[in-house]
mmCIF file of C-alpha atoms in Angstrom:
data_model
loop_
_atom_site.group_PDB
_atom_site.id
_atom_site.type_symbol
_atom_site.label_atom_id
_atom_site.label_comp_id
_atom_site.label_asym_id
_atom_site.label_seq_id
_atom_site.Cartn_x
_atom_site.Cartn_y
_atom_site.Cartn_z
ATOM 1 C CA MET A 103 4.443 11.549 -2.042
ATOM 2 C CA LYS A 104 2.771 9.785 -4.923
ATOM 3 C CA LYS A 105 2.168 6.079 -4.937
ATOM 4 C CA SER A 106 4.340 3.597 -6.836
ATOM 5 C CA LEU A 107 3.140 1.923 -10.037
ATOM 6 C CA ILE A 108 2.085 -1.213 -8.225
ATOM 7 C CA ALA A 109 -0.483 0.776 -6.230
ATOM 8 C CA LEU A 110 -2.905 0.710 -9.148
ATOM 9 C CA ALA A 111 -3.645 -2.897 -8.307
ATOM 10 C CA VAL A 112 -4.629 -2.227 -4.703
ATOM 11 C CA ALA A 113 -8.334 -2.832 -3.979
ATOM 12 C CA ALA A 114 -10.317 -0.186 -2.123
ATOM 13 C CA PHE A 115 -10.582 -2.332 0.993
ATOM 14 C CA ALA A 116 -7.464 -4.510 0.753
ATOM 15 C CA SER A 117 -6.937 -6.327 4.033
ATOM 16 C CA SER A 118 -3.168 -6.344 3.628
ATOM 17 C CA ALA A 119 -0.479 -4.387 1.796
ATOM 18 C CA VAL A 120 0.633 -5.473 -1.680
ATOM 19 C CA SER A 121 4.021 -6.767 -0.547
ATOM 20 C CA ALA A 122 3.199 -7.506 3.079
ATOM 21 C CA ALA A 123 4.352 -10.787 4.596
ATOM 22 C CA THR A 124 1.716 -12.908 6.308
ATOM 23 C CA VAL A 125 3.028 -13.734 9.766
ATOM 24 C CA TYR A 126 -0.110 -15.471 11.078
ATOM 25 C CA ASP A 127 -2.768 -17.512 9.276
ATOM 26 C CA LYS A 128 -5.002 -19.810 11.309
ATOM 27 C CA ASP A 129 -8.697 -20.568 11.711
ATOM 28 C CA GLY A 130 -9.814 -17.823 9.297
ATOM 29 C CA THR A 131 -7.624 -15.125 10.837
ATOM 30 C CA THR A 132 -4.601 -13.582 9.108
ATOM 31 C CA PHE A 133 -2.093 -10.944 10.181
ATOM 32 C CA ALA A 134 0.475 -9.317 7.893
ATOM 33 C CA VAL A 135 3.340 -6.839 8.218
ATOM 34 C CA GLY A 136 4.809 -4.785 5.378
ATOM 35 C CA GLY A 137 6.550 -1.567 4.516
ATOM 36 C CA ARG A 138 9.319 0.036 2.539
ATOM 37 C CA VAL A 139 12.458 2.169 2.795
ATOM 38 C CA GLN A 140 13.722 4.477 0.049
ATOM 39 C CA SER A 141 16.322 7.079 -0.861
ATOM 40 C CA VAL A 142 15.659 9.781 -3.466
ATOM 41 C CA TYR A 143 17.984 12.364 -4.988
ATOM 42 C CA TYR A 144 16.111 15.615 -5.660
ATOM 43 C CA ALA A 145 17.570 18.275 -7.942
ATOM 44 C CA GLY A 146 17.882 21.756 -6.480
ATOM 45 C CA GLN A 147 14.643 23.293 -7.670
ATOM 46 C CA PHE A 148 12.611 20.871 -5.560
ATOM 47 C CA GLY A 149 13.721 22.987 -2.605
ATOM 48 C CA TYR A 150 13.779 20.189 0.000
ATOM 49 C CA VAL A 151 16.921 21.611 1.601
ATOM 50 C CA GLY A 152 17.579 25.350 1.654
ATOM 51 C CA ASN A 153 17.035 27.394 -1.492
ATOM 52 C CA ASN A 154 17.634 25.356 -4.675
ATOM 53 C CA ASP A 155 19.996 22.967 -2.883
ATOM 54 C CA SER A 156 20.126 19.426 -4.251
ATOM 55 C CA SER A 157 19.703 16.735 -1.627
ATOM 56 C CA ILE A 158 19.208 13.038 -0.911
ATOM 57 C CA VAL A 159 16.077 12.388 1.146
ATOM 58 C CA ASN A 160 15.380 9.117 2.968
ATOM 59 C CA SER A 161 11.992 7.922 4.162
ATOM 60 C CA SER A 162 10.291 4.720 5.226
ATOM 61 C CA ARG A 163 6.815 3.293 5.626
ATOM 62 C CA LEU A 164 5.450 0.573 7.910
ATOM 63 C CA ASN A 165 2.048 -1.109 7.796
ATOM 64 C CA ILE A 166 0.161 -3.828 9.627
ATOM 65 C CA SER A 167 -3.081 -5.493 8.588
ATOM 66 C CA GLY A 168 -5.426 -8.175 9.779
ATOM 67 C CA ARG A 169 -8.500 -10.029 8.609
ATOM 68 C CA SER A 170 -10.758 -12.389 10.542
ATOM 69 C CA GLU A 171 -13.883 -14.302 9.577
ATOM 70 C CA ILE A 172 -16.716 -13.402 11.976
ATOM 71 C CA ALA A 173 -19.548 -15.229 10.188
ATOM 72 C CA PRO A 174 -19.911 -17.327 7.022
ATOM 73 C CA GLY A 175 -19.013 -14.991 4.120
ATOM 74 C CA ILE A 176 -18.362 -12.036 6.436
ATOM 75 C CA ALA A 177 -14.945 -10.849 7.619
ATOM 76 C CA ALA A 178 -13.683 -8.009 9.790
ATOM 77 C CA PHE A 179 -10.468 -6.270 8.763
ATOM 78 C CA GLY A 180 -8.099 -3.583 9.969
ATOM 79 C CA PHE A 181 -5.246 -1.679 8.382
ATOM 80 C CA ALA A 182 -2.762 0.906 9.663
ATOM 81 C CA GLU A 183 0.221 2.521 7.948
ATOM 82 C CA TRP A 184 2.769 5.119 9.076
ATOM 83 C CA ASN A 185 5.272 7.295 7.225
ATOM 84 C CA THR A 186 8.656 7.993 8.821
ATOM 85 C CA ALA A 187 11.052 10.711 7.629
ATOM 86 C CA ASP A 188 14.832 10.662 8.089
ATOM 87 C CA GLY A 189 14.857 12.734 11.277
ATOM 88 C CA ASP A 190 15.532 11.521 14.804
ATOM 89 C CA ASN A 191 12.465 12.732 16.704
ATOM 90 C CA THR A 192 8.887 11.497 17.067
ATOM 91 C CA LYS A 193 7.475 14.354 14.986
ATOM 92 C CA ASP A 194 8.935 12.701 11.901
ATOM 93 C CA MET A 195 6.426 9.822 12.140
ATOM 94 C CA ASN A 196 2.823 10.310 11.043
ATOM 95 C CA ALA A 197 -0.216 8.194 10.262
ATOM 96 C CA ARG A 198 -1.068 7.576 6.616
ATOM 97 C CA ASP A 199 -4.039 5.197 6.794
ATOM 98 C CA GLN A 200 -5.877 3.849 9.846
ATOM 99 C CA TYR A 201 -9.194 2.100 9.407
ATOM 100 C CA ILE A 202 -11.250 -0.907 10.431
ATOM 101 C CA GLY A 203 -14.189 -2.420 8.601
ATOM 102 C CA VAL A 204 -16.403 -5.334 7.681
ATOM 103 C CA ASP A 205 -16.393 -7.112 4.318
ATOM 104 C CA PHE A 206 -19.834 -8.521 3.500
ATOM 105 C CA GLY A 207 -18.658 -10.275 0.357
ATOM 106 C CA LYS A 208 -21.084 -9.763 -2.534
ATOM 107 C CA PHE A 209 -22.943 -7.138 -0.489
ATOM 108 C CA GLY A 210 -19.974 -4.774 -0.325
ATOM 109 C CA ALA A 211 -17.645 -3.520 2.414
ATOM 110 C CA VAL A 212 -17.735 -0.767 5.027
ATOM 111 C CA SER A 213 -14.692 0.919 6.587
ATOM 112 C CA VAL A 214 -14.335 3.566 9.294
ATOM 113 C CA GLY A 215 -11.252 5.660 10.047
ATOM 114 C CA ARG A 216 -8.537 7.585 8.234
ATOM 115 C CA SER A 217 -8.521 7.061 4.459
ATOM 116 C CA TYR A 218 -9.363 8.696 1.155
ATOM 117 C CA ASP A 219 -12.980 9.597 0.523
ATOM 118 C CA ALA A 220 -14.935 7.816 -2.210
ATOM 119 C CA LEU A 221 -13.957 10.324 -4.922
ATOM 120 C CA TYR A 222 -10.329 9.204 -4.939
ATOM 121 C CA GLN A 223 -11.313 6.152 -7.011
ATOM 122 C CA VAL A 224 -12.139 8.615 -9.816
ATOM 123 C CA ILE A 225 -9.040 10.826 -9.721
ATOM 124 C CA GLY A 226 -6.530 8.179 -8.621
ATOM 125 C CA VAL A 227 -6.242 6.617 -12.087
ATOM 126 C CA THR A 228 -3.439 9.068 -12.980
ATOM 127 C CA ASP A 229 -1.909 9.304 -9.490
ATOM 128 C CA ILE A 230 0.967 6.930 -10.256
ATOM 129 C CA TYR A 231 3.980 9.240 -10.206
ATOM 130 C CA GLU A 232 6.372 9.425 -7.295
ATOM 131 C CA ASP A 233 6.486 13.217 -6.794
ATOM 132 C CA LEU A 234 5.726 15.077 -10.007
ATOM 133 C CA GLY A 235 2.185 14.024 -10.835
ATOM 134 C CA GLY A 236 -1.102 15.406 -9.619
ATOM 135 C CA ASN A 237 -1.048 18.935 -11.060
ATOM 136 C CA GLY A 238 -4.381 18.322 -12.752
ATOM 137 C CA ILE A 239 -6.054 16.504 -9.871
ATOM 138 C CA PHE A 240 -6.971 17.760 -6.409
ATOM 139 C CA GLY A 241 -7.222 15.569 -3.350
ATOM 140 C CA ASP A 242 -4.496 13.045 -4.128
ATOM 141 C CA SER A 243 -3.045 13.822 -0.674
ATOM 142 C CA ASP A 244 -6.391 14.131 1.113
ATOM 143 C CA ARG A 245 -6.399 11.238 3.542
ATOM 144 C CA ARG A 246 -8.832 12.204 6.290
ATOM 145 C CA ALA A 247 -9.727 10.872 9.715
ATOM 146 C CA GLY A 248 -13.367 10.435 10.723
ATOM 147 C CA ASN A 249 -14.323 8.939 7.364
ATOM 148 C CA ILE A 250 -17.020 6.260 6.852
ATOM 149 C CA LYS A 251 -16.957 4.562 3.444
ATOM 150 C CA TYR A 252 -19.047 1.926 1.669
ATOM 151 C CA VAL A 253 -17.962 0.197 -1.558
ATOM 152 C CA TRP A 254 -19.860 -2.294 -3.737
ATOM 153 C CA GLU A 255 -18.611 -3.954 -6.919
ATOM 154 C CA GLY A 256 -20.336 -6.438 -9.199
ATOM 155 C CA TYR A 257 -21.320 -7.072 -12.835
ATOM 156 C CA GLY A 258 -18.788 -4.452 -13.920
ATOM 157 C CA VAL A 259 -20.416 -1.762 -11.760
ATOM 158 C CA TYR A 260 -18.475 0.173 -9.128
ATOM 159 C CA ALA A 261 -20.437 2.187 -6.533
ATOM 160 C CA ALA A 262 -19.067 3.960 -3.471
ATOM 161 C CA THR A 263 -20.142 6.558 -0.980
ATOM 162 C CA SER A 264 -18.476 8.103 2.061
ATOM 163 C CA PHE A 265 -19.442 10.401 4.931
ATOM 164 C CA GLN A 266 -17.020 12.797 6.629
ATOM 165 C CA SER A 267 -17.632 13.558 10.311
ATOM 166 C CA ALA A 268 -16.595 16.805 12.007
ATOM 167 C CA LYS A 269 -12.817 17.284 12.265
ATOM 168 C CA ASP A 270 -10.434 20.217 12.729
ATOM 169 C CA GLU A 271 -7.610 20.874 10.258
ATOM 170 C CA ILE A 272 -8.048 17.826 8.033
ATOM 171 C CA ALA A 273 -6.208 17.632 4.713
ATOM 172 C CA VAL A 274 -7.995 19.479 1.874
ATOM 173 C CA GLU A 275 -5.750 20.387 -1.040
ATOM 174 C CA GLY A 276 -6.267 23.965 -2.256
ATOM 175 C CA ALA A 277 -7.597 25.280 1.046
ATOM 176 C CA LEU A 278 -5.530 27.827 2.965
ATOM 177 C CA GLY A 279 -2.709 25.927 4.599
ATOM 178 C CA GLU A 280 -3.969 22.797 2.794
ATOM 179 C CA VAL A 281 -6.322 22.109 5.731
ATOM 180 C CA MET A 282 -9.978 22.730 6.548
ATOM 181 C CA ASN A 283 -12.079 22.636 9.711
ATOM 182 C CA VAL A 284 -14.991 20.446 8.596
ATOM 183 C CA ASN A 285 -18.466 20.232 10.098
ATOM 184 C CA HIS A 286 -19.598 17.388 7.826
ATOM 185 C CA GLY A 287 -19.236 16.127 4.276
ATOM 186 C CA TYR A 288 -20.049 13.360 1.826
ATOM 187 C CA SER A 289 -18.856 11.774 -1.440
ATOM 188 C CA ALA A 290 -20.490 9.549 -4.045
ATOM 189 C CA VAL A 291 -19.012 7.670 -7.021
ATOM 190 C CA LEU A 292 -20.469 5.506 -9.781
ATOM 191 C CA GLY A 293 -18.570 3.669 -12.498
ATOM 192 C CA TYR A 294 -18.595 0.823 -14.982
ATOM 193 C CA THR A 295 -15.819 -1.403 -16.358
ATOM 194 C CA THR A 296 -16.220 -3.350 -19.588
ATOM 195 C CA PRO A 297 -14.735 -6.740 -20.416
ATOM 196 C CA SER A 298 -11.375 -6.607 -22.218
ATOM 197 C CA VAL A 299 -11.398 -4.574 -25.443
ATOM 198 C CA PHE A 300 -8.276 -5.180 -27.572
ATOM 199 C CA PHE A 301 -5.487 -4.535 -25.031
ATOM 200 C CA GLY A 302 -7.595 -4.290 -21.856
ATOM 201 C CA PRO A 303 -10.830 -3.259 -20.128
ATOM 202 C CA ILE A 304 -12.319 0.231 -20.403
ATOM 203 C CA SER A 305 -13.414 1.846 -17.143
ATOM 204 C CA VAL A 306 -15.476 5.033 -16.708
ATOM 205 C CA LYS A 307 -16.129 6.684 -13.322
ATOM 206 C CA ALA A 308 -17.648 9.951 -12.093
ATOM 207 C CA GLY A 309 -18.213 11.399 -8.646
ATOM 208 C CA TYR A 310 -18.896 14.361 -6.352
ATOM 209 C CA THR A 311 -17.629 15.535 -2.940
ATOM 210 C CA TYR A 312 -19.031 18.204 -0.621
ATOM 211 C CA LEU A 313 -17.449 19.478 2.606
ATOM 212 C CA ALA A 314 -19.142 22.019 4.892
ATOM 213 C CA ALA A 315 -16.800 24.140 7.012
ATOM 214 C CA GLN A 316 -17.176 25.037 10.673
ATOM 215 C CA ASN A 317 -18.031 28.651 9.934
ATOM 216 C CA ASP A 318 -17.829 29.882 13.517
ATOM 217 C CA TYR A 319 -14.319 28.505 14.041
ATOM 218 C CA GLU A 320 -13.110 29.629 10.623
ATOM 219 C CA TYR A 321 -14.432 33.138 11.212
ATOM 220 C CA LYS A 322 -12.474 33.467 14.453
ATOM 221 C CA LYS A 323 -9.310 32.588 12.538
ATOM 222 C CA GLY A 324 -10.148 35.113 9.812
ATOM 223 C CA LEU A 325 -10.403 32.450 7.107
ATOM 224 C CA GLY A 326 -14.103 32.750 6.333
ATOM 225 C CA LEU A 327 -14.360 29.392 4.538
ATOM 226 C CA ASP A 328 -17.927 28.183 3.954
ATOM 227 C CA ASN A 329 -17.687 24.988 1.887
ATOM 228 C CA MET A 330 -15.796 22.968 -0.709
ATOM 229 C CA LYS A 331 -17.356 21.260 -3.730
ATOM 230 C CA GLU A 332 -15.597 18.885 -6.125
ATOM 231 C CA TRP A 333 -16.658 17.201 -9.366
ATOM 232 C CA ALA A 334 -14.529 14.638 -11.201
ATOM 233 C CA ALA A 335 -14.746 12.134 -14.061
ATOM 234 C CA SER A 336 -12.204 9.697 -15.479
ATOM 235 C CA VAL A 337 -11.738 7.030 -18.131
ATOM 236 C CA THR A 338 -9.063 4.341 -18.362
ATOM 237 C CA TRP A 339 -8.171 1.671 -20.902
ATOM 238 C CA GLY A 340 -5.792 -1.202 -20.292
ATOM 239 C CA ASN A 341 -3.417 -2.064 -17.466
ATOM 240 C CA LEU A 342 0.261 -1.271 -16.867
ATOM 241 C CA ASP A 343 0.861 -4.823 -15.650
ATOM 242 C CA THR A 344 -0.032 -6.227 -19.076
ATOM 243 C CA GLY A 345 1.122 -3.538 -21.518
ATOM 244 C CA LEU A 346 -0.553 -0.314 -22.659
ATOM 245 C CA TYR A 347 -2.403 1.898 -20.189
ATOM 246 C CA LEU A 348 -4.349 5.046 -21.115
ATOM 247 C CA ALA A 349 -6.073 7.338 -18.613
ATOM 248 C CA ALA A 350 -7.710 10.761 -18.542
ATOM 249 C CA VAL A 351 -9.187 12.787 -15.662
ATOM 250 C CA TYR A 352 -11.177 16.002 -15.384
ATOM 251 C CA ASP A 353 -11.313 17.461 -11.874
ATOM 252 C CA GLN A 354 -12.840 20.676 -10.530
ATOM 253 C CA ARG A 355 -12.697 21.905 -6.934
ATOM 254 C CA LYS A 356 -14.313 25.105 -5.648
ATOM 255 C CA PHE A 357 -14.082 26.881 -2.265
ATOM 256 C CA ASP A 358 -16.739 29.413 -1.227
ATOM 257 C CA TYR A 359 -15.934 32.062 1.408
ATOM 258 C CA VAL A 360 -18.058 34.175 3.756
ATOM 259 C CA TYR A 361 -17.415 36.944 6.306
ATOM 260 C CA GLY A 362 -15.473 39.087 3.853
ATOM 261 C CA GLY A 363 -12.899 36.530 2.812
ATOM 262 C CA VAL A 364 -9.286 36.271 3.861
ATOM 263 C CA ASP A 365 -7.021 38.766 5.607
ATOM 264 C CA GLY A 366 -3.298 38.849 4.960
ATOM 265 C CA LEU A 367 -3.145 36.096 2.334
ATOM 266 C CA PHE A 368 -1.849 38.251 -0.526
ATOM 267 C CA PRO A 369 0.057 41.545 -0.754
ATOM 268 C CA GLY A 370 -1.646 44.813 -1.619
ATOM 269 C CA ASN A 371 -5.342 44.861 -2.441
ATOM 270 C CA LEU A 372 -5.752 41.132 -3.097
ATOM 271 C CA ASN A 373 -7.866 40.085 -0.129
ATOM 272 C CA GLY A 374 -11.652 39.898 0.108
ATOM 273 C CA ILE A 375 -12.098 36.485 -1.542
ATOM 274 C CA ALA A 376 -15.547 35.301 -2.623
ATOM 275 C CA ASN A 377 -14.407 31.949 -3.999
ATOM 276 C CA GLN A 378 -11.443 29.960 -5.288
ATOM 277 C CA SER A 379 -11.796 27.519 -8.180
ATOM 278 C CA PHE A 380 -9.352 24.859 -9.359
ATOM 279 C CA LYS A 381 -9.867 23.145 -12.714
ATOM 280 C CA GLY A 382 -7.572 20.380 -13.893
ATOM 281 C CA ILE A 383 -7.040 17.854 -16.673
ATOM 282 C CA GLU A 384 -4.599 14.953 -16.822
ATOM 283 C CA ALA A 385 -4.111 12.732 -19.887
ATOM 284 C CA LEU A 386 -1.699 9.848 -19.333
ATOM 285 C CA VAL A 387 -0.133 7.089 -21.418
ATOM 286 C CA GLY A 388 1.979 4.313 -19.933
ATOM 287 C CA TYR A 389 3.432 0.995 -21.005
ATOM 288 C CA GLY A 390 4.611 -1.982 -18.966
ATOM 289 C CA PHE A 391 7.089 -4.054 -20.957
ATOM 290 C CA GLY A 392 6.704 -7.225 -18.902
ATOM 291 C CA ASN A 393 10.417 -7.349 -17.997
ATOM 292 C CA GLY A 394 10.092 -4.983 -15.017
ATOM 293 C CA LEU A 395 10.357 -1.769 -17.059
ATOM 294 C CA SER A 396 7.489 0.742 -17.131
ATOM 295 C CA VAL A 397 7.404 4.159 -18.818
ATOM 296 C CA ILE A 398 4.754 6.828 -18.183
ATOM 297 C CA ALA A 399 4.174 10.306 -19.586
ATOM 298 C CA SER A 400 1.232 12.670 -19.227
ATOM 299 C CA TRP A 401 -0.030 16.150 -20.002
ATOM 300 C CA GLN A 402 -1.247 18.089 -16.959
ATOM 301 C CA TYR A 403 -3.274 21.287 -16.914
ATOM 302 C CA GLN A 404 -4.347 23.323 -13.891
ATOM 303 C CA ARG A 405 -6.202 26.646 -13.842
ATOM 304 C CA VAL A 406 -6.545 28.522 -10.556
ATOM 305 C CA ASN A 407 -8.944 31.451 -10.293
ATOM 306 C CA ILE A 408 -9.677 33.569 -7.201
ATOM 307 C CA GLN A 409 -12.787 35.753 -7.425
ATOM 308 C CA PRO A 410 -13.084 38.851 -5.197
ATOM 309 C CA GLU A 411 -16.148 39.634 -3.108
ATOM 310 C CA SER A 412 -16.360 43.106 -4.693
ATOM 311 C CA ALA A 413 -14.755 45.256 -7.386
ATOM 312 C CA THR A 414 -12.636 46.845 -4.663
ATOM 313 C CA PHE A 415 -10.424 43.771 -4.598
ATOM 314 C CA ALA A 416 -8.383 41.979 -7.234
ATOM 315 C CA GLU A 417 -9.119 38.875 -9.261
ATOM 316 C CA VAL A 418 -6.187 36.424 -9.311
ATOM 317 C CA GLU A 419 -5.516 33.756 -11.912
ATOM 318 C CA TYR A 420 -2.690 31.496 -13.094
ATOM 319 C CA ILE A 421 -2.317 28.405 -15.269
ATOM 320 C CA ILE A 422 0.055 25.431 -14.972
ATOM 321 C CA ARG A 423 0.889 23.184 -17.934
ATOM 322 C CA LYS A 424 3.346 20.345 -17.267
ATOM 323 C CA VAL A 425 4.540 17.116 -18.906
ATOM 324 C CA PRO A 426 5.982 14.719 -16.294
ATOM 325 C CA VAL A 427 7.791 11.519 -17.293
ATOM 326 C CA LEU A 428 8.470 8.502 -15.080
ATOM 327 C CA VAL A 429 10.730 5.562 -15.953
ATOM 328 C CA ASN A 430 10.559 2.736 -13.421
ATOM 329 C CA TYR A 431 12.390 -0.594 -13.319
ATOM 330 C CA ASN A 432 11.489 -3.452 -10.961
ATOM 331 C CA PHE A 433 14.411 -5.800 -10.421
ATOM 332 C CA ASN A 434 11.968 -8.015 -8.526
ATOM 333 C CA SER A 435 8.912 -7.572 -6.305
ATOM 334 C CA ASN A 436 11.093 -6.095 -3.539
ATOM 335 C CA PHE A 437 13.486 -3.676 -5.240
ATOM 336 C CA ASN A 438 12.889 -0.957 -7.848
ATOM 337 C CA VAL A 439 14.612 2.186 -9.117
ATOM 338 C CA TRP A 440 13.156 5.142 -11.016
ATOM 339 C CA PHE A 441 13.920 8.385 -12.803
ATOM 340 C CA GLU A 442 11.315 11.140 -12.799
ATOM 341 C CA THR A 443 11.298 14.526 -14.488
ATOM 342 C CA SER A 444 8.789 17.241 -15.343
ATOM 343 C CA PHE A 445 8.911 19.718 -18.237
ATOM 344 C CA ASP A 446 7.078 23.021 -18.368
ATOM 345 C CA MET A 447 4.750 23.527 -21.339
ATOM 346 C CA GLY A 448 3.899 27.211 -21.046
ATOM 347 C CA SER A 449 2.887 27.691 -17.410
ATOM 348 C CA ASP A 450 2.377 31.230 -16.130
ATOM 349 C CA GLU A 451 5.595 32.513 -14.562
ATOM 350 C CA GLN A 452 3.670 35.100 -12.554
ATOM 351 C CA VAL A 453 0.206 35.290 -11.071
ATOM 352 C CA ASN A 454 -2.145 37.292 -13.290
ATOM 353 C CA ILE A 455 -3.657 40.049 -11.142
ATOM 354 C CA LYS A 456 -6.707 41.887 -12.475
ATOM 355 C CA ASN A 457 -8.870 44.880 -11.499
ATOM 356 C CA VAL A 458 -6.306 46.751 -9.367
ATOM 357 C CA GLN A 459 -2.710 47.920 -9.624
ATOM 358 C CA ILE A 460 -0.100 46.730 -7.143
ATOM 359 C CA ASP A 461 3.686 46.895 -7.184
ATOM 360 C CA GLU A 462 4.463 43.347 -6.008
ATOM 361 C CA LYS A 463 4.254 40.380 -8.398
ATOM 362 C CA LEU A 464 3.744 36.810 -7.186
ATOM 363 C CA GLU A 465 6.054 34.223 -8.749
ATOM 364 C CA THR A 466 4.610 30.738 -9.300
ATOM 365 C CA ASP A 467 7.847 28.766 -9.980
ATOM 366 C CA ALA A 468 5.675 26.696 -12.317
ATOM 367 C CA ASP A 469 8.088 27.137 -15.245
ATOM 368 C CA HIS A 470 10.883 25.180 -13.512
ATOM 369 C CA THR A 471 12.081 21.799 -14.799
ATOM 370 C CA TYR A 472 12.381 19.209 -12.031
ATOM 371 C CA PHE A 473 13.996 15.790 -11.840
ATOM 372 C CA ALA A 474 14.654 13.102 -9.246
ATOM 373 C CA VAL A 475 16.253 9.654 -9.064
ATOM 374 C CA GLY A 476 15.214 7.108 -6.457
ATOM 375 C CA ALA A 477 15.555 3.555 -5.194
ATOM 376 C CA ARG A 478 13.177 1.615 -2.947
ATOM 377 C CA TYR A 479 13.199 -1.675 -1.083
ATOM 378 C CA THR A 480 9.742 -3.032 -0.278
ATOM 379 C CA PHE A 481 9.236 -5.774 2.304
#
C-alpha cells in the first residue's frame, strides 16, 4: 500500500514515526509508540475479494522507535514497524521496517536492517498515493532485509549509498513472483536542493541500483535470473504542506537471465527469456490548500518488454498509461479521509506478442477504471 501524503516529510533516518507519541524522554533517551488503523472500500475491479467483488478492507500498522545519545553529538536509534491485516491468524502480521543505526550528526547516519535501499529517495517523490500510484516507478514496495545504508546531507547536497547482503526471496518488483534470491547488491544516489524559488525549493536526484542473483539456486528453480539493474532520476519543486508541488520521475529496471530463461511462465512458445526491461515515467502535480485538503493528479507511463534468447521464442511487450487522482482531507493530525481513482489513457488491453503465432492472448486488465474510498485514524 502506498504511503499517505504526510510521508513526504519523513526523513531518511527518522528516529520516530510522524505521529508517534513519546512515552519516555529522560537523560538523552527517548522512546515512542505510534501506528494507525484504517478501513477502505474498494470497487469491484480491484479484485480484493473474489472476482470483481466490491469489498471493505481493514488494516492496521504499529511502530516503535527509540533514540539514545551515546556520545556528544552521536546518537543510536532503532525503528520497527508491522502491518496487520483484518484476519485472525498470525500470518496476517508482517514486518514493514526493522533497522538500527547511529546518527553522527553533520557526518551522516548509518542504518542496518530491513528498509528501502538508497534509490528510493529518487523514485519516492511521486509515491504519495494510497493504492493507485507507482505504475511508472519500480521498487516502491521493495523493503529488504540485510540492508546497510549511509546518508549524508549538507549545503543542499544529498548523498546516499547502500549495500545489500545475501538474502533469499527478498522483494524485487518486476521479478518473477516479485521476489529475488540475491547474492549481493548496492545502490548510490546523489542530489541537490536549491533554496526556495517562487513557491518552494527545487530538488534534483539521480541514482543506480545493482542486484546480483544467486545463480545456482535460481537455476535449480528454473528461473535463470542473473542480475537486476535500475537507473532513476527525479526532480521536484515545492511542497504539499505549503501549496503547489510538482514532481517528475524517470525509472528503468532491467532483469538479465541465463540458463535458457524461464519455463512455464507464459503459454505457447513464449519462454526462453534473455531479459526483461521496465521503463516508466511519472509526472505529478499536487496542491495543499492549508485547510487540510490536498488534491493530487499525475500521468503514469510504463513499458514492459521481454526479449527472447533466440528467434525460436516470442518477444512480449505491453504499455500502461494511467491518470490517478487522489483527494485527501485531514480533519486533524489524527484523522483523515480520501477518495482515489485511476483512469486509463490508452493502455494495451492485451499483451503484444511478436515473432511467433499462438492461440492464447494474455489480458492485462490495464484498461480498467479503479476507485476507492478510505478513512484512517493515526495515533
